[in-house]
Every structure is written in structure tokens, then in C-alpha cells.
Tab-separated table of C-alpha atoms in Angstrom:
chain	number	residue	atom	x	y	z
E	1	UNK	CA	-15.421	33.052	16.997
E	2	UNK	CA	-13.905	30.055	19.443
E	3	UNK	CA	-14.619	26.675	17.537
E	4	UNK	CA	-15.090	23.339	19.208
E	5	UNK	CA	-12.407	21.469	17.027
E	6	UNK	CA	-13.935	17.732	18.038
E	7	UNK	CA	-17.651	18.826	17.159
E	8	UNK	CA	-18.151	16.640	13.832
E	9	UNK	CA	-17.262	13.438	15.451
E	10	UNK	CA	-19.457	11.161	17.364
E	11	UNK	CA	-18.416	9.045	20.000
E	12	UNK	CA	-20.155	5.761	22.015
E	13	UNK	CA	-19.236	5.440	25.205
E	14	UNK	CA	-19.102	1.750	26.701
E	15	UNK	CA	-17.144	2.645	29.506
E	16	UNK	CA	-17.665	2.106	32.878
E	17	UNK	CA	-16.069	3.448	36.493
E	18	UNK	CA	-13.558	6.054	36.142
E	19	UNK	CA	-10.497	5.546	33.160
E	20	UNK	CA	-13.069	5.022	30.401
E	21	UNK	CA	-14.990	8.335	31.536
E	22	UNK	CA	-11.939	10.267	31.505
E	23	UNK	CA	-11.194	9.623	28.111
E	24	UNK	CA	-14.522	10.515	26.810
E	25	UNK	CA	-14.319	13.666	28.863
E	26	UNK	CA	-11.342	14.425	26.655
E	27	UNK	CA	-13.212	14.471	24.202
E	28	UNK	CA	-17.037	15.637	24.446
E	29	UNK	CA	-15.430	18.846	26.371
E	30	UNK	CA	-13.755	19.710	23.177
E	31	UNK	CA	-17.479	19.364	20.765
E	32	UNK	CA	-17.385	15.428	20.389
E	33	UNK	CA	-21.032	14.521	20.045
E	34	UNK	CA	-21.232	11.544	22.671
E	35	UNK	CA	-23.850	8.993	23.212
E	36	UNK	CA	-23.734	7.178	26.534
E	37	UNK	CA	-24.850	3.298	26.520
E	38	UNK	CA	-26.142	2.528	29.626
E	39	UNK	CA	-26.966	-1.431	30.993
E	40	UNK	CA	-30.300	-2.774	32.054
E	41	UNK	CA	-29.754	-1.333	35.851
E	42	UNK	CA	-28.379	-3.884	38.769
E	43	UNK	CA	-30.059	-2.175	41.676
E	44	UNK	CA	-31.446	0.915	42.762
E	45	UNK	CA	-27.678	1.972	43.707
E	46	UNK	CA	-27.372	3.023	40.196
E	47	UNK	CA	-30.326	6.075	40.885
E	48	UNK	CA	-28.551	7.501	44.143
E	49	UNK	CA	-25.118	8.478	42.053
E	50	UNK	CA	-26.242	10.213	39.449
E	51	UNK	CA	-26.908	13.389	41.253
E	52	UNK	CA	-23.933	13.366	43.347
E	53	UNK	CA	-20.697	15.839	42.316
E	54	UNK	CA	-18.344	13.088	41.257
E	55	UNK	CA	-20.916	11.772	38.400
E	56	UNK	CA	-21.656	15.313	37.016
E	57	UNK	CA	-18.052	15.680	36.770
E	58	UNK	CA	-17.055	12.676	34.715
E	59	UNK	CA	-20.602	12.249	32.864
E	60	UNK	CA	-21.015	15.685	31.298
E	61	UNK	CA	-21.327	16.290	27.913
E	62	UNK	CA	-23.227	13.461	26.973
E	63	UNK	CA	-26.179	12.069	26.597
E	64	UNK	CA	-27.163	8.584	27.402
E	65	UNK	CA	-29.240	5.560	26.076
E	66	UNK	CA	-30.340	2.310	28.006
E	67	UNK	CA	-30.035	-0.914	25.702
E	68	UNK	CA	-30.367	-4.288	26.886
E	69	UNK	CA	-27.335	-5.828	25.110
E	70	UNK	CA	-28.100	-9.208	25.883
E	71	UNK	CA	-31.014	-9.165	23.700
E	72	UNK	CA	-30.633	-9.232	19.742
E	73	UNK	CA	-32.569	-6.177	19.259
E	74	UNK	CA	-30.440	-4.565	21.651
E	75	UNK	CA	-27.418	-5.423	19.796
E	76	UNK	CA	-28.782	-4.137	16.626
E	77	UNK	CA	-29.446	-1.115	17.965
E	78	UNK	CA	-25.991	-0.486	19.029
E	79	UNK	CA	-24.854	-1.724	15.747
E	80	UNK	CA	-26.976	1.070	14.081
E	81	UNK	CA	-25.197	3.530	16.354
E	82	UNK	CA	-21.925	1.983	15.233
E	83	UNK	CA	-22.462	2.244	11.525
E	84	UNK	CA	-22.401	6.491	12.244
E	85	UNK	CA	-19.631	6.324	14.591
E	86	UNK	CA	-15.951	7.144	14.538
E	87	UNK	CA	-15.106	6.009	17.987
E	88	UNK	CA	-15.886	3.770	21.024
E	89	UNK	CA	-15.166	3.455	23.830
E	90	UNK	CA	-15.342	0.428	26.218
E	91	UNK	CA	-14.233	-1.894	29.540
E	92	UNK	CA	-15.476	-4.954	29.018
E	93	UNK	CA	-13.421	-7.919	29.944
E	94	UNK	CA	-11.973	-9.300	26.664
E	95	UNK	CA	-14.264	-12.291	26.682
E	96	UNK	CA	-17.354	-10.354	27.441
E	97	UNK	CA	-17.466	-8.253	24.007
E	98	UNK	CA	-16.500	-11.557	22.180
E	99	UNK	CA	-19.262	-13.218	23.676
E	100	UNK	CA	-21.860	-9.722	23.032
E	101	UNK	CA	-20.926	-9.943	19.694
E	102	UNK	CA	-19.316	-6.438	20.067
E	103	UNK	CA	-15.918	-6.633	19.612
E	104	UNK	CA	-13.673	-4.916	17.200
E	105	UNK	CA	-12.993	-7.590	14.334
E	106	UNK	CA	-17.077	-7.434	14.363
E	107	UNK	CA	-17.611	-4.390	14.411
E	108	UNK	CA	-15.238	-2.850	11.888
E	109	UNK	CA	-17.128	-5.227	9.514
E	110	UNK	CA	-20.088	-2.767	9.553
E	111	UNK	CA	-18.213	0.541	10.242
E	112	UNK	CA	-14.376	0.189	8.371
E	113	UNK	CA	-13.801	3.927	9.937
E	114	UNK	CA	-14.355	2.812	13.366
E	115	UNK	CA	-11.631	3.574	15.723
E	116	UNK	CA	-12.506	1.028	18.512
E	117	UNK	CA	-10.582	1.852	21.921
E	118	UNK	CA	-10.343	-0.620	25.178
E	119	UNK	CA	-9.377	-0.550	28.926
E	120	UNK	CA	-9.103	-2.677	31.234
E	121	UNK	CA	-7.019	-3.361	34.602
E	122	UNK	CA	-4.321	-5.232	33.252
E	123	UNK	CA	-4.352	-5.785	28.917
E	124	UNK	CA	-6.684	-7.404	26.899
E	125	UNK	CA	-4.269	-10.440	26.508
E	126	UNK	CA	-1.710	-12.534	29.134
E	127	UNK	CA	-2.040	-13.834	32.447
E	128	UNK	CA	-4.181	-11.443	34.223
E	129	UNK	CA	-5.924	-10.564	31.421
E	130	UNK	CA	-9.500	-11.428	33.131
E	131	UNK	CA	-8.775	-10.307	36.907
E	132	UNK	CA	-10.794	-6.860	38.114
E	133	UNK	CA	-8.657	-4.383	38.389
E	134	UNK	CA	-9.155	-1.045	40.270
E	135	UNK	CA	-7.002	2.109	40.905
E	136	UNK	CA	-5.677	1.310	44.297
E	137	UNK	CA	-4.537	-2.447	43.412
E	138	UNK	CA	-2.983	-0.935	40.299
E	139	UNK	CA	-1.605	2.064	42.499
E	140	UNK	CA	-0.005	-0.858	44.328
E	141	UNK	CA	1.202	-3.607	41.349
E	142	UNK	CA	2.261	-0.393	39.549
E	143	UNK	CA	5.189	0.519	42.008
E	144	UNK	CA	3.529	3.703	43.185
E	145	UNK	CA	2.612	2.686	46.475
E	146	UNK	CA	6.447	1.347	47.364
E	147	UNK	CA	7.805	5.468	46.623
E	148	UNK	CA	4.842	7.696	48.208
E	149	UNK	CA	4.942	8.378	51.479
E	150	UNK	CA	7.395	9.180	54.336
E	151	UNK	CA	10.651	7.124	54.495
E	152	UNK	CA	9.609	3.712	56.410
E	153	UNK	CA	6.130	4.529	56.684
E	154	UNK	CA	4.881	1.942	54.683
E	155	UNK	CA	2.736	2.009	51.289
E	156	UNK	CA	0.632	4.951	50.920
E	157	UNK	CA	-1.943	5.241	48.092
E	158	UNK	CA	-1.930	8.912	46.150
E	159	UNK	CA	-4.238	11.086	47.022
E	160	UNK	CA	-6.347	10.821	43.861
E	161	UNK	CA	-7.256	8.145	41.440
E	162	UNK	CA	-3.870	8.495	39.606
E	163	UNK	CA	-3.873	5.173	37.746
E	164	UNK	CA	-7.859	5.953	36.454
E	165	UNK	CA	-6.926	9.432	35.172
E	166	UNK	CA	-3.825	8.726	33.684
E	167	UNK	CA	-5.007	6.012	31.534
E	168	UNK	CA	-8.035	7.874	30.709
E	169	UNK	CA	-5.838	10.893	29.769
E	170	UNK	CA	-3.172	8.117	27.700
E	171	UNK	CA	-6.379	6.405	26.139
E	172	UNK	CA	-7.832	9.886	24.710
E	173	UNK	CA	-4.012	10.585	23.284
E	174	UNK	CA	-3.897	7.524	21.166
E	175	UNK	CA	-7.632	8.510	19.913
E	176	UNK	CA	-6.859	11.905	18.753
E	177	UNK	CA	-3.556	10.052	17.057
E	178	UNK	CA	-5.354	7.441	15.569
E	179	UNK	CA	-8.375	10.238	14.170
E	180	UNK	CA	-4.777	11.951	12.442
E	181	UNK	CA	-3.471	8.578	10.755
E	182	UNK	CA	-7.183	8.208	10.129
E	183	UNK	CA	-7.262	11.445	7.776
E	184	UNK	CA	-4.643	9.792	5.721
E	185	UNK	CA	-5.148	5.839	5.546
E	186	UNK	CA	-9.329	6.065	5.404
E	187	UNK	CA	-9.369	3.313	7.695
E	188	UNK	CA	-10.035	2.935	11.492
E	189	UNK	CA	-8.184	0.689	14.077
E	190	UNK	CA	-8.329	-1.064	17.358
E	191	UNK	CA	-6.337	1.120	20.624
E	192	UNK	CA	-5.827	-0.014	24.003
E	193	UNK	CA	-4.619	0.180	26.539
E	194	UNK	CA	-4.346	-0.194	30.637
E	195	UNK	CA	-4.516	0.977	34.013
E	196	UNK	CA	-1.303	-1.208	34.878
E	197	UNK	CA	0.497	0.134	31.537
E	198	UNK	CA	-0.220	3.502	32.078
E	199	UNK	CA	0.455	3.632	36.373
E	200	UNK	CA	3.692	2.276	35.324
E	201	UNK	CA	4.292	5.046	32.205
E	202	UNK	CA	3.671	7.696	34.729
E	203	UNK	CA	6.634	5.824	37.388
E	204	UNK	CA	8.720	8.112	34.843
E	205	UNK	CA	12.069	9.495	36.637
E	206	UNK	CA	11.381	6.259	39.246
E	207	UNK	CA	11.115	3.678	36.232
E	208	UNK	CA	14.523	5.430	34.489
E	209	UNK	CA	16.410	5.092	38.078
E	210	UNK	CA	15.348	1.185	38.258
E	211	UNK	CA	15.526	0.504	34.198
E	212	UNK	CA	19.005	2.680	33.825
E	213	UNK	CA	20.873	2.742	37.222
E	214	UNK	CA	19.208	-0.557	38.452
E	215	UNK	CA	18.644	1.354	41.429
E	216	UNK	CA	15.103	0.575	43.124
E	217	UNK	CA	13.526	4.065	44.215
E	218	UNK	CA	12.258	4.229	47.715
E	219	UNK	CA	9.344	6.824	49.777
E	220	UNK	CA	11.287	10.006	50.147
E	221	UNK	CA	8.475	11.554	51.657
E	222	UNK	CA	7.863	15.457	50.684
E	223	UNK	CA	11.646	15.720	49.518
E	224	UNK	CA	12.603	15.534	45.921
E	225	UNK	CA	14.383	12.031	45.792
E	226	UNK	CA	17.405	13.544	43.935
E	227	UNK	CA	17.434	16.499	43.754
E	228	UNK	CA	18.281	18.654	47.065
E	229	UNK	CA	16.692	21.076	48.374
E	230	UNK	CA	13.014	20.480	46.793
E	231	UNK	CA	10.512	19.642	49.745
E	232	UNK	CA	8.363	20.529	52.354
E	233	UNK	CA	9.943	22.945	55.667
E	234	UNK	CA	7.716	23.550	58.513
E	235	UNK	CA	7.740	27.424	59.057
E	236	UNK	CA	6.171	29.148	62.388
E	237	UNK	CA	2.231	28.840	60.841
E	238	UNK	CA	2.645	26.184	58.449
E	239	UNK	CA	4.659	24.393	55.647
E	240	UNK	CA	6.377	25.751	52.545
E	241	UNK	CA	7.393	23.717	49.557
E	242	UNK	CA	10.476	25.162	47.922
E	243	UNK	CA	12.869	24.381	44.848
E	244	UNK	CA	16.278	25.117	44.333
E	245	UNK	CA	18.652	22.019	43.371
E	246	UNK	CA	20.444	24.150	40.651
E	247	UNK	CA	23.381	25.777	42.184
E	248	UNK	CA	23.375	29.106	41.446
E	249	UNK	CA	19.488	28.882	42.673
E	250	UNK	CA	20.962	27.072	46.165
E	251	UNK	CA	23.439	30.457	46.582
E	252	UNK	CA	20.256	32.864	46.505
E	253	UNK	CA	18.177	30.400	48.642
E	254	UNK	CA	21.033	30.627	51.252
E	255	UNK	CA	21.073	34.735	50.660
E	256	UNK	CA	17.586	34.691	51.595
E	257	UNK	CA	17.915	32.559	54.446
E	258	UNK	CA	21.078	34.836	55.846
E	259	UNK	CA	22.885	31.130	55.507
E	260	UNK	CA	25.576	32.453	53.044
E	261	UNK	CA	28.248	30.206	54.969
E	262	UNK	CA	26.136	27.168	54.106
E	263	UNK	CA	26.761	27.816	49.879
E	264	UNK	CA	30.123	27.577	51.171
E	265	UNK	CA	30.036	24.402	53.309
E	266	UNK	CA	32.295	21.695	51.435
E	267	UNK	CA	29.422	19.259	52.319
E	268	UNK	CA	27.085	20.935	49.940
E	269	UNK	CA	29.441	22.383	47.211
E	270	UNK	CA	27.277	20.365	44.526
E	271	UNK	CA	24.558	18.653	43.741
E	272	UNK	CA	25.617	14.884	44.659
E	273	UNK	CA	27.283	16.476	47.396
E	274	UNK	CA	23.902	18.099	48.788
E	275	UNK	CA	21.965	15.095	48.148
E	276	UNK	CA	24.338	12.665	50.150
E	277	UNK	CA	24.108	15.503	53.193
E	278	UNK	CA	20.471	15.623	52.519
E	279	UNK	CA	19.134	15.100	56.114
E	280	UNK	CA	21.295	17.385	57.624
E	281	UNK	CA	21.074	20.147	55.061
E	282	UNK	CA	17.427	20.622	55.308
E	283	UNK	CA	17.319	20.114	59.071
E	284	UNK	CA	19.735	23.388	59.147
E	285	UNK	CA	17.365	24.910	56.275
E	286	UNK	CA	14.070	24.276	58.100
E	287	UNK	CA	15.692	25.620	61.487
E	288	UNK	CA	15.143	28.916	59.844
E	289	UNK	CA	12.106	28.527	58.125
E	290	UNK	CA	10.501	27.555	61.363
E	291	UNK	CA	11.131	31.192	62.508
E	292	UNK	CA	8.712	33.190	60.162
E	293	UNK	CA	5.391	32.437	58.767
E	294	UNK	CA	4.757	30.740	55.116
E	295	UNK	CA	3.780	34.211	53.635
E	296	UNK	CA	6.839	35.694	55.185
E	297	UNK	CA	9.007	33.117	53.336
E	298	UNK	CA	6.901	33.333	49.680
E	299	UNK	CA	7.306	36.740	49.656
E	300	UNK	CA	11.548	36.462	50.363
E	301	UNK	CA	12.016	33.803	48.905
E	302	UNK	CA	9.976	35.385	45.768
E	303	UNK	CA	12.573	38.276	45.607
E	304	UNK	CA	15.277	35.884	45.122
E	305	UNK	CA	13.051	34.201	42.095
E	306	UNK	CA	13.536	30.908	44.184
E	307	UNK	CA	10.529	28.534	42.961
E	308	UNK	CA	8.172	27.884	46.211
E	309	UNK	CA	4.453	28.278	47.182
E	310	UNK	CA	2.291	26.870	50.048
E	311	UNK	CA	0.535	23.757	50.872
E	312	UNK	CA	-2.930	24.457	50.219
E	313	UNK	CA	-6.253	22.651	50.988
E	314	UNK	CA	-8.986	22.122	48.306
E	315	UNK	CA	-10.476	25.659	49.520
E	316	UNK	CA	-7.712	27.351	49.408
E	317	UNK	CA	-6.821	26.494	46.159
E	318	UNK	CA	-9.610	27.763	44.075
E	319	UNK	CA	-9.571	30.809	46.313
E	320	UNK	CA	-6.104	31.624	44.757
E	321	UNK	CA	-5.910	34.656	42.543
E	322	UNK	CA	-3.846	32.883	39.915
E	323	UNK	CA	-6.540	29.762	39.706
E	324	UNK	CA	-8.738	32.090	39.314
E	325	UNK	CA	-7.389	34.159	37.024
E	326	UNK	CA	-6.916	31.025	34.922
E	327	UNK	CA	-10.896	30.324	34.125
E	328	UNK	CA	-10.719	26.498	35.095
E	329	UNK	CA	-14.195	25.831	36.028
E	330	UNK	CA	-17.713	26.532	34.210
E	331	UNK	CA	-20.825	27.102	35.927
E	332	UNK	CA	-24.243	24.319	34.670
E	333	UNK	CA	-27.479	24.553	35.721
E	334	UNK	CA	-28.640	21.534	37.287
E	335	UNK	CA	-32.440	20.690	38.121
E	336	UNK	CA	-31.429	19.960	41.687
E	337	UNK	CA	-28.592	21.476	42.278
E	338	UNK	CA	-29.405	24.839	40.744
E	339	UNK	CA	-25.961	26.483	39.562
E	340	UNK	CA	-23.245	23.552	39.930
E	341	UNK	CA	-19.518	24.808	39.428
E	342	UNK	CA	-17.536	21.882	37.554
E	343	UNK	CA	-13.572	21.531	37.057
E	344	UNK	CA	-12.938	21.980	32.879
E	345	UNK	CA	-9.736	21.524	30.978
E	346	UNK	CA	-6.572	22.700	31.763
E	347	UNK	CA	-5.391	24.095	27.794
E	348	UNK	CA	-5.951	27.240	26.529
E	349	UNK	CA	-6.219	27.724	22.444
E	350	UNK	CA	-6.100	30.411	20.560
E	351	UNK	CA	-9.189	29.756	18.157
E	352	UNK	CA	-11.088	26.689	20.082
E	353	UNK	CA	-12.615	26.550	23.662
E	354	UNK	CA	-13.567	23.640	25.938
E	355	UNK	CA	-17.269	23.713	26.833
E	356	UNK	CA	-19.548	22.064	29.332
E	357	UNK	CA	-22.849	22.442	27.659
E	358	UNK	CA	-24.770	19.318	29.469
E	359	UNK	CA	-25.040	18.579	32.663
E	360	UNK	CA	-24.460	14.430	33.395
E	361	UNK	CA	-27.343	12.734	31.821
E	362	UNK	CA	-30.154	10.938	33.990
E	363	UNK	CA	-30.375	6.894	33.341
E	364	UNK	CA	-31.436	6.729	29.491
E	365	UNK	CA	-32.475	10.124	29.433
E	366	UNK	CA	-32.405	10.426	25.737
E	367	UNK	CA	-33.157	6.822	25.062
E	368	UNK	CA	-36.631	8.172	23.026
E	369	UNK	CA	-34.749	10.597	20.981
E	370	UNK	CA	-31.439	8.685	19.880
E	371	UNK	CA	-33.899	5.988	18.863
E	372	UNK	CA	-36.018	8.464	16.871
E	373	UNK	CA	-32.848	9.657	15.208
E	374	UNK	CA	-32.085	6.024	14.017
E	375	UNK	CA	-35.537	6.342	12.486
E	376	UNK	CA	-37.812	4.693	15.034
E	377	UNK	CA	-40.997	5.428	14.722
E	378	UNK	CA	-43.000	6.086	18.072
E	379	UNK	CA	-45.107	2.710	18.280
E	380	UNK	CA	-41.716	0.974	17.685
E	381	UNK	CA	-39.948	2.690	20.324
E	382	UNK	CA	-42.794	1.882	22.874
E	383	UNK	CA	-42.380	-1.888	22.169
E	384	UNK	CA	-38.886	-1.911	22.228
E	385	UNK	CA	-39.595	0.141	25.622
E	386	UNK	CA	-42.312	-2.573	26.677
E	387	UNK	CA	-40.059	-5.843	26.069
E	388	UNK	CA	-37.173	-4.629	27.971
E	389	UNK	CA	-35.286	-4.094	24.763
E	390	UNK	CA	-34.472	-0.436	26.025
E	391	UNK	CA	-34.714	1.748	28.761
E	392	UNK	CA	-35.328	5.522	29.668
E	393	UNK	CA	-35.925	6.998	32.682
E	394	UNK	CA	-38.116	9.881	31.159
């Protein structure tokens, strides 16, 4: 039987907008039992997104209590929750928790175990420490922006929330890490980290050029910026990407292309050579590509085991036999939705499964029953419920 390896610990989630979200995801897919604390509600905004597709994707798995944390019953409420709890998760800016009486040094008072995790736009400490931060302004201080895009075209943002995800994915890496340490030492500890830290981790090969060569990386557009050929080549219905920098890969690319006498061309004898003739190497190269179709070219270029594939659109890519052969998505029913078809995690084990077993929670959904599990009687839950103390939507 497939185990859910995270299923004994519990988890408070504090988070907020995208990075924090993605963390927890890491988790509660994997069995973590996660309790969602919700905020006394800003405006009726707050009702129209929790049906939409984005909010069931990053809010499954959990379930969800409203507590006013600006009252002192609220905040002994959460403290309750804390005294269970082997992680939290939170983006508050640093002077908000101090001033909630939430943050860590607090907190590990009543719960020694507690491994206490924070994000926020740029650190918890130093001279932006309080600005907002979002993933397009991060996108942009992060160096991203100045290398995406087509040569001159100005910045261009990624097509996806790169700085939220990665830092949610980073974040969720130093929990499981601290949970290990945690096995040996008994004792919790205090994580964090950033959406400006981890934008400018995932820089990688771009950071190494700058940081080693003290070269600063510019857009390439859809070509590799070292290594040549790797790109994008119109062909007669489409595009292609393709791969092959490696020489002996570059000799069967030319085979395929019935361009033998360019493997022989003095101009692109080697790498550096091919990558200072860039432009007019894959203007010869996409001459011929521009001839056939994309399938014509996958399926040539496929004998020659040169790495290449199409440019697909959202559709197209779940409609691939290999996605699908690869079971990334689980099917929920949802109460308005009916059957709802979510993206899951991308690891295979060979004894423990990824689940998506609740659907995103409505607006303290389970406000009645986490409080019952603390011990609240009914009557006490009703006043708590009557002086604004706590929320539910049920």
C-alpha cells in the first residue's frame, strides 16, 4: 500500500498570495494535515476567488479557520493551535508578527518543536525589509527581466509567476531539512527566506557568467546563450526547438539536415567557434527547417537521437501522450464545479503517493470543528462566533 510520508505532521498556514501557498502545497499533497488561518475578511472580493481555478489549485488540501488576530482571544486560539504544531507558515511583514504577538522567539516559548518558516519580498531584515514585494517587481530587481526576451526587445516578464513558485518550492526544501535535523536535535527553528533570494538562486548559469567571468548576461531570445545550436527554427507550419551543442550531436544534426559540409565549415569546427558564428549558423540551419513541417523534423531529427520537440500551447500539452502517460493531474469533486481536474506533483515514489483529497476550503469552513477539536464546547464557540472573535462561513 502507497503511504503519504508527511501524514503525522500538522502544519498552520499564515501565508498569503502565492510563495507561501506553494510551500504548503508541498506539503499537504504529500499527507501534511494543514489548517488554514484565515483574517477577518476586507471586502466581499475575498468571496468571488474562492471558486475560481487558480484558488483550488494553490488552496487544496487544507482546511481553513477564520480568527480575528487582533483580538486576545483570537491570539489564544492560534496559540492553542501552535502548542500541536510542527510547522508554520507565514508573510507577515517583520513588524507585523512582532506587534501580533506571533513571532518566532514567542512562539517557540509555548511549542520548543516548532519549526517557524517566513517569506517575504525582500528578507526579514535590511533596507527593504518593509517594502511590498510582488513577483513581477522581483522578476525585475532579480535580473530576470534584463535576459528574457528577444535581443533589444526590452524587459520581458516570464510567463509564469517564477519568483512566487520558486521560493515557495526553496521554502518547502528548508522545511523538510529542518523536520530531518529536527529528528536528531529535538528542537525546532526559525527558516526564511525570499522572493528576491530565491529569483536570484534560480539566475543560476546567468549569476555564474556575471559572479565568475564578470560577464553581464543579456536577452538571447529563444537561443541557448552559450551553447549553439539550442533554440527555436521556424519550419513550414510552425516552430521547432532543438538541441545539439555537443559536437558529435552537431555532425548528426547536419546528417539530418543533408548539411554535412556545414560539420565541416572551419567557422563551426567547435563549440566557441559555433557560438561566435551564431547568427549565421542558425540562419543557414533554419533555411532548411523552413522547408518541412514540425512533425516532419521530430520525426528526423528523432532518428538521429538529436534532442527536440515542438512549441506547444496549454492544450496541446496535456493532450500529449507522454503527459499523459505520466498521471500529473487528479480529478476533485467540487460543489460547483462538479469534476475539477487539478495539476499534482511532478515525483514519482516507489512506496508513497501525492494526493489531492480536499478541494480548496470555503472562508472558515471548518472554523466550528477545529475549535471543537481544541475542546470548545458548542455555547463557547457561538460566543466566540457572536463577538467577532472567529469566523465561518458555514
Amino acid at each position: 500500500m502507497l503511504s503519504q510520508p508527511l501524514n503525522s505532521y500538522k502544519v498552520l498556514d499564515l501565508s498569503r498570495v502565492r510563495a507561501g501557498p506553494t510551500a504548503v502545497r508541498q506539503l499537504s499533497d504529500w499527507g501534511a494535515q494543514v489548517i488554514k488561518i484565515e483574517m477577518p475578511k476586507n471586502n466581499s472580493d475575498d468571496d468571488d476567488k474562492i471558486d475560481t481555478s487558480d484558488y483550488q489549485n494553490i488552496q487544496r488540501n487544507k482546511r481553513s479557520i477564520a480568527i480575528n488576530l487582533k483580538h486576545n482571544d483570537g491570539i489564544r486560539i492560534l496559540k492553542q493551535l501552535v502548542s500541536t504544531t510542527d510547522v508554520l507558515i507565514e508573510s507577515f511583514r517583520p513588524d507585523v508578527k512582532h506587534r501580533l504577538g506571533i513571532d518566532y522567539e514567542t512562539l517557540r516559548e509555548i511549542n520548543p518543536r516548532l519549526i517557524y518558516a517566513s517569506i517575504s519580498g525582500f528578507g526579514q531584515t535590511g533596507p527593504y525589509q518593509n517594502r511590498p514585494g510582488y513577483d513581477q517587481i522581483v522578476q525585475g530587481m532579480g535580473g530576470l527581466m534584463s535576459v528574457t526576451g528577444l535581443p533589444g526587445q526590452g524587459p520581458v516578464r516570464a510567463g509564469i509567476p517564477i519568483a512566487d513558485l520558486s521560493t515557495g518550492l526553496l521554502l518547502a526544501n528548508g522545511i523538510l531539512i529542518a523536520l530531518l535535523e529536527r529528528h536528531s536535535s529535538g528542537q525546532g527553528q526559525y527558516i526564511e527566506t525570499s522572493l528576491l533570494a530565491a529569483q536570484i538562486f534560480m539566475l543560476d548559469l546567468q549569476a555564474a557568467r556575471y559572479l565568475v567571468d564578470n560577464e553581464i548576461p543579456s536577452q538571447a531570445g529563444n537561443h541557448h546563450p552559450t551553447t549553439i545550436p539550442t533554440g527555436t527554427f521556424r519550419t513550414l507550419d510552425g516552430h521547432i526547438n532543438i538541441a545539439a551543442a555537443q559536437q558529435s550531436e552537431f555532425k548528426r544534426l547536419c546528417k539530418a539536415l543533408n548539411l554535412e559540409n556545414l560539420s565541416l565549415d572551419p567557422d563551426y569546427h567547435t563549440a566557441e567557434k559555433r557560438s561566435i558564428n551564431r547568427e549565421k549558423l542558425n540562419t543557414q540551419l533554419e533555411t532548411v527547417f523552413s522547408t518541412k513541417s514540425t512533425e516532419y523534423w521530430i520525426n528526423e531529427l528523432n532518428k538521429e537521437s538529436i534532442a527536440c520537440g515542438p512549441i506547444n500551447r496549454i492544450d496541446e500539452t496535456f493532450a500529449d501522450p507522454q503527459v499523459k502517460h505520466l498521471h500529473l493531474t487528479s480529478h476533485i469533486e467540487h460543489p460547483k464545479r462538479g469534476d475539477m481536474e487539478l495539476l499534482g506533483q511532478p515525483i514519482t515514489m516507489s512506496r508513497s503517493q501525492w494526493l489531492i483529497q480536499r478541494r480548496a476550503p470555503q472562508y472558515g469552513e471548518q472554523t466550528r470543528e477545529i475549535l471543537n477539536e481544541l475542546g470548545y464546547e458548542t455555547n463557547e464557540i457561538e460566543d466566540l462566533l457572536t463577538r467577532n472573535v472567529v469566523y465561518t462561513s458555514c
